[in-house]
């Protein structure tokens, strides 16, 4: 189990009510389950979000295959409007 920093951006930050938090999880899938537990608004945003783990895009890789390490930073990036 790794201790990671989760950073929320834009709508994810608003839904979480905080910009950053620490959590423990072994995989990105486990982390997403933990941070969205009892947080319906955040769960909706997270379901549409993309993720960076230590600056690397997760892309379409299954979240259960993304192994987290101690001190990793996971950024939650909701879809951005504009262009």
Coordinates of N, CA, C and O in Angstrom, one line a residue:
X1 N 0.8 -1.2 0.0 CA 0.0 0.0 0.0 C 0.9 1.2 0.0 O 1.8 1.3 0.8
X2 N 0.6 2.2 -0.9 CA 1.4 3.4 -1.0 C 0.6 4.6 -0.5 O -0.6 4.6 -0.6
X3 N 1.4 5.5 0.1 CA 0.8 6.8 0.5 C 1.0 7.8 -0.7 O 2.2 7.9 -1.1
X4 N 0.0 8.3 -1.2 CA 0.1 9.2 -2.4 C -0.6 10.6 -2.1 O -1.4 10.7 -1.2
X5 N -0.3 11.5 -2.9 CA -0.9 12.9 -2.9 C -1.8 12.9 -4.0 O -1.5 12.6 -5.2
X6 N -3.1 13.3 -3.8 CA -4.1 13.4 -4.8 C -4.3 14.9 -5.0 O -4.7 15.6 -4.0
X7 N -4.1 15.4 -6.2 CA -4.4 16.8 -6.5 C -5.6 16.9 -7.4 O -5.7 16.2 -8.5
X8 N -6.5 17.8 -7.1 CA -7.7 18.0 -7.8 C -7.6 19.3 -8.6 O -7.2 20.3 -8.1
X9 N -8.1 19.3 -9.8 CA -8.1 20.5 -10.7 C -9.5 20.8 -11.1 O -10.4 19.9 -11.3
X10 N -9.8 22.1 -11.3 CA -11.1 22.7 -11.8 C -12.3 22.0 -11.1 O -12.4 22.2 -9.9
X11 N -13.2 21.4 -11.9 CA -14.4 20.9 -11.3 C -14.2 19.8 -10.3 O -15.0 19.6 -9.4
X12 N -13.1 19.1 -10.4 CA -12.7 18.0 -9.4 C -12.4 18.7 -8.1 O -12.8 18.2 -7.0
X13 N -11.7 19.8 -8.1 CA -11.4 20.6 -6.9 C -12.6 21.1 -6.3 O -12.8 21.0 -5.0
X14 N -13.5 21.6 -7.1 CA -14.8 22.1 -6.5 C -15.6 21.0 -5.9 O -16.2 21.1 -4.8
X15 N -15.7 19.8 -6.6 CA -16.5 18.7 -6.1 C -15.9 18.1 -4.8 O -16.6 17.7 -3.9
X16 N -14.5 18.1 -4.7 CA -13.9 17.5 -3.5 C -13.9 18.5 -2.4 O -13.8 18.1 -1.2
X17 N -14.0 19.8 -2.7 CA -14.0 20.8 -1.7 C -12.6 21.1 -1.1 O -12.4 21.9 -0.2
X18 N -11.6 20.5 -1.7 CA -10.2 20.7 -1.4 C -9.3 20.6 -2.6 O -9.7 20.0 -3.6
X19 N -8.1 21.2 -2.6 CA -7.2 21.1 -3.7 C -6.3 19.9 -3.7 O -5.9 19.4 -4.8
X20 N -6.1 19.3 -2.5 CA -5.2 18.2 -2.4 C -5.4 17.4 -1.1 O -5.9 18.0 -0.1
X21 N -5.2 16.2 -1.2 CA -5.3 15.3 0.0 C -4.4 14.1 -0.1 O -3.9 13.8 -1.2
X22 N -4.1 13.5 1.0 CA -3.3 12.3 1.0 C -4.2 11.1 1.1 O -5.2 11.2 1.8
X23 N -3.8 10.0 0.5 CA -4.6 8.8 0.6 C -3.6 7.6 0.5 O -2.5 7.7 0.1
X24 N -4.1 6.4 0.8 CA -3.3 5.2 0.7 C -4.0 4.2 -0.3 O -5.3 4.0 -0.1
X25 N -3.3 3.7 -1.2 CA -3.9 2.7 -2.1 C -2.7 2.0 -2.9 O -1.6 2.6 -3.0
X26 N -3.0 0.8 -3.4 CA -2.0 0.1 -4.1 C -2.1 0.4 -5.6 O -1.0 0.4 -6.3
X27 N -3.3 0.6 -6.1 CA -3.5 0.9 -7.5 C -4.3 2.1 -7.7 O -5.0 2.6 -6.8
X28 N -4.3 2.7 -8.9 CA -5.2 3.8 -9.2 C -6.6 3.4 -9.1 O -7.4 4.3 -8.6
X29 N -7.1 2.3 -9.4 CA -8.4 1.8 -9.3 C -8.8 1.9 -7.8 O -9.9 2.4 -7.4
X30 N -8.0 1.4 -6.9 CA -8.3 1.4 -5.5 C -8.4 2.8 -5.0 O -9.2 3.1 -4.2
X31 N -7.5 3.6 -5.4 CA -7.5 5.0 -5.0 C -8.8 5.7 -5.4 O -9.4 6.4 -4.6
X32 N -9.2 5.5 -6.6 CA -10.4 6.1 -7.1 C -11.6 5.7 -6.3 O -12.5 6.5 -6.0
X33 N -11.7 4.4 -5.9 CA -12.7 3.9 -5.1 C -12.7 4.6 -3.7 O -13.7 5.0 -3.2
X34 N -11.5 4.8 -3.1 CA -11.4 5.4 -1.8 C -11.8 6.8 -1.8 O -12.5 7.3 -0.9
X35 N -11.3 7.6 -2.8 CA -11.5 9.0 -2.7 C -13.0 9.4 -3.1 O -13.4 10.5 -2.8
X36 N -13.7 8.5 -3.8 CA -15.1 8.8 -4.2 C -16.1 8.2 -3.2 O -17.3 8.5 -3.4
X37 N -15.7 7.4 -2.3 CA -16.6 6.8 -1.3 C -17.3 7.9 -0.6 O -16.7 8.8 0.0
X38 N -18.6 7.9 -0.6 CA -19.5 8.9 0.1 C -19.3 10.3 -0.5 O -19.6 11.2 0.3
X39 N -18.9 10.4 -1.7 CA -18.7 11.7 -2.3 C -19.3 11.6 -3.7 O -18.5 11.5 -4.7
X40 N -20.6 11.7 -3.8 CA -21.3 11.5 -5.1 C -20.8 12.5 -6.2 O -20.6 12.2 -7.3
X41 N -20.8 13.8 -5.8 CA -20.4 14.8 -6.8 C -19.0 14.5 -7.3 O -18.7 14.7 -8.5
X42 N -18.1 14.2 -6.4 CA -16.7 13.9 -6.9 C -16.7 12.6 -7.8 O -16.0 12.6 -8.8
X43 N -17.5 11.6 -7.4 CA -17.5 10.4 -8.2 C -18.0 10.7 -9.6 O -17.4 10.2 -10.6
X44 N -18.9 11.6 -9.8 CA -19.4 12.0 -11.1 C -18.3 12.6 -11.9 O -18.1 12.3 -13.1
X45 N -17.6 13.6 -11.3 CA -16.5 14.2 -12.0 C -15.3 13.3 -12.3 O -14.8 13.2 -13.4
X46 N -15.0 12.4 -11.4 CA -13.9 11.5 -11.5 C -14.2 10.5 -12.7 O -13.3 10.1 -13.5
X47 N -15.5 10.1 -12.8 CA -15.8 9.2 -13.9 C -15.6 9.8 -15.3 O -15.4 9.0 -16.3
X48 N -15.5 11.1 -15.4 CA -15.2 11.7 -16.7 C -13.8 12.3 -16.8 O -13.5 12.9 -17.8
X49 N -13.0 12.1 -15.8 CA -11.7 12.7 -15.7 C -10.6 11.9 -16.3 O -10.7 10.7 -16.5
X50 N -9.5 12.5 -16.6 CA -8.2 11.8 -17.0 C -7.3 12.0 -15.8 O -7.5 12.8 -14.9
X51 N -6.2 11.2 -15.8 CA -5.3 11.2 -14.7 C -3.9 11.3 -15.1 O -3.5 10.7 -16.1
X52 N -3.1 11.9 -14.3 CA -1.6 11.9 -14.4 C -1.1 11.2 -13.1 O -1.5 11.6 -12.0
X53 N -0.1 10.4 -13.3 CA 0.6 9.8 -12.1 C 2.0 10.2 -12.2 O 2.7 9.8 -13.2
X54 N 2.5 11.0 -11.3 CA 3.8 11.6 -11.4 C 4.1 12.2 -12.8 O 5.2 12.0 -13.3
X55 N 3.1 12.9 -13.3 CA 3.3 13.6 -14.5 C 3.0 12.8 -15.8 O 3.0 13.4 -16.9
X56 N 2.9 11.5 -15.7 CA 2.7 10.6 -16.8 C 1.2 10.4 -17.0 O 0.5 9.9 -16.1
X57 N 0.7 10.6 -18.2 CA -0.8 10.4 -18.5 C -1.1 8.9 -18.4 O -0.3 8.0 -18.9
X58 N -2.2 8.6 -17.8 CA -2.7 7.2 -17.6 C -3.3 6.8 -19.0 O -3.2 5.6 -19.3
X59 N -4.0 7.7 -19.6 CA -4.6 7.3 -20.9 C -5.7 6.3 -20.7 O -6.5 6.3 -19.7
X60 N -5.8 5.4 -21.6 CA -6.8 4.3 -21.6 C -6.4 3.1 -20.9 O -7.1 2.1 -20.9
X61 N -5.2 3.1 -20.2 CA -4.8 1.9 -19.5 C -5.8 1.6 -18.3 O -6.3 2.5 -17.7
X62 N -6.1 0.3 -18.1 CA -7.0 0.0 -17.0 C -6.4 0.5 -15.7 O -5.2 0.3 -15.4
X63 N -7.2 1.1 -14.9 CA -6.8 1.7 -13.6 C -6.2 0.7 -12.6 O -5.4 1.0 -11.8
X64 N -6.7 -0.6 -12.7 CA -6.2 -1.6 -11.8 C -4.8 -2.0 -12.2 O -4.1 -2.7 -11.4
X65 N -4.3 -1.7 -13.4 CA -2.9 -2.0 -13.8 C -1.9 -0.9 -13.4 O -0.7 -1.1 -13.6
X66 N -2.4 0.2 -12.9 CA -1.5 1.3 -12.6 C -1.1 1.2 -11.1 O -1.9 1.5 -10.2
X67 N 0.1 0.7 -10.9 CA 0.6 0.5 -9.5 C 1.1 1.8 -9.0 O 1.9 2.5 -9.6
X68 N 0.7 2.2 -7.8 CA 1.1 3.4 -7.1 C 2.3 3.2 -6.2 O 2.4 2.1 -5.6
X69 N 3.2 4.1 -6.1 CA 4.4 4.0 -5.2 C 4.3 5.1 -4.2 O 3.6 6.1 -4.4
X70 N 5.0 4.9 -3.0 CA 5.0 5.9 -2.0 C 5.4 7.2 -2.5 O 6.4 7.3 -3.2
X71 N 4.7 8.2 -2.1 CA 5.1 9.6 -2.5 C 4.6 10.0 -3.9 O 4.9 11.1 -4.3
X72 N 3.9 9.1 -4.6 CA 3.4 9.5 -5.9 C 2.4 10.6 -5.9 O 1.7 10.8 -4.9
X73 N 2.3 11.4 -6.9 CA 1.3 12.4 -7.1 C 0.3 12.0 -8.2 O 0.8 11.7 -9.3
X74 N -0.9 11.9 -7.8 CA -2.0 11.6 -8.8 C -2.8 12.9 -9.0 O -3.3 13.4 -8.1
X75 N -2.9 13.3 -10.2 CA -3.7 14.5 -10.6 C -4.9 14.1 -11.3 O -4.9 13.3 -12.2
X76 N -6.0 14.7 -10.8 CA -7.4 14.4 -11.3 C -7.7 15.6 -12.2 O -7.9 16.7 -11.7
X77 N -7.8 15.3 -13.5 CA -8.1 16.4 -14.5 C -9.4 16.2 -15.2 O -9.6 15.4 -16.1
X78 N -10.4 17.0 -14.8 CA -11.7 16.8 -15.4 C -11.6 17.4 -16.8 O -10.7 18.2 -17.2
X79 N -12.6 17.1 -17.7 CA -12.6 17.7 -19.0 C -12.7 19.3 -18.9 O -13.4 19.8 -18.0
X80 N -11.9 19.9 -19.7 CA -11.9 21.4 -19.7 C -12.6 21.9 -20.9 O -12.6 21.4 -22.0
X81 N -13.4 23.0 -20.7 CA -14.1 23.6 -21.7 C -13.2 24.7 -22.4 O -12.2 25.1 -21.8
X82 N -13.6 25.1 -23.5 CA -12.8 26.2 -24.2 C -12.2 25.8 -25.5 O -12.4 24.7 -25.9
X83 N -11.4 26.6 -26.0 CA -10.7 26.3 -27.2 C -10.8 27.2 -28.2 O -10.4 27.4 -29.2

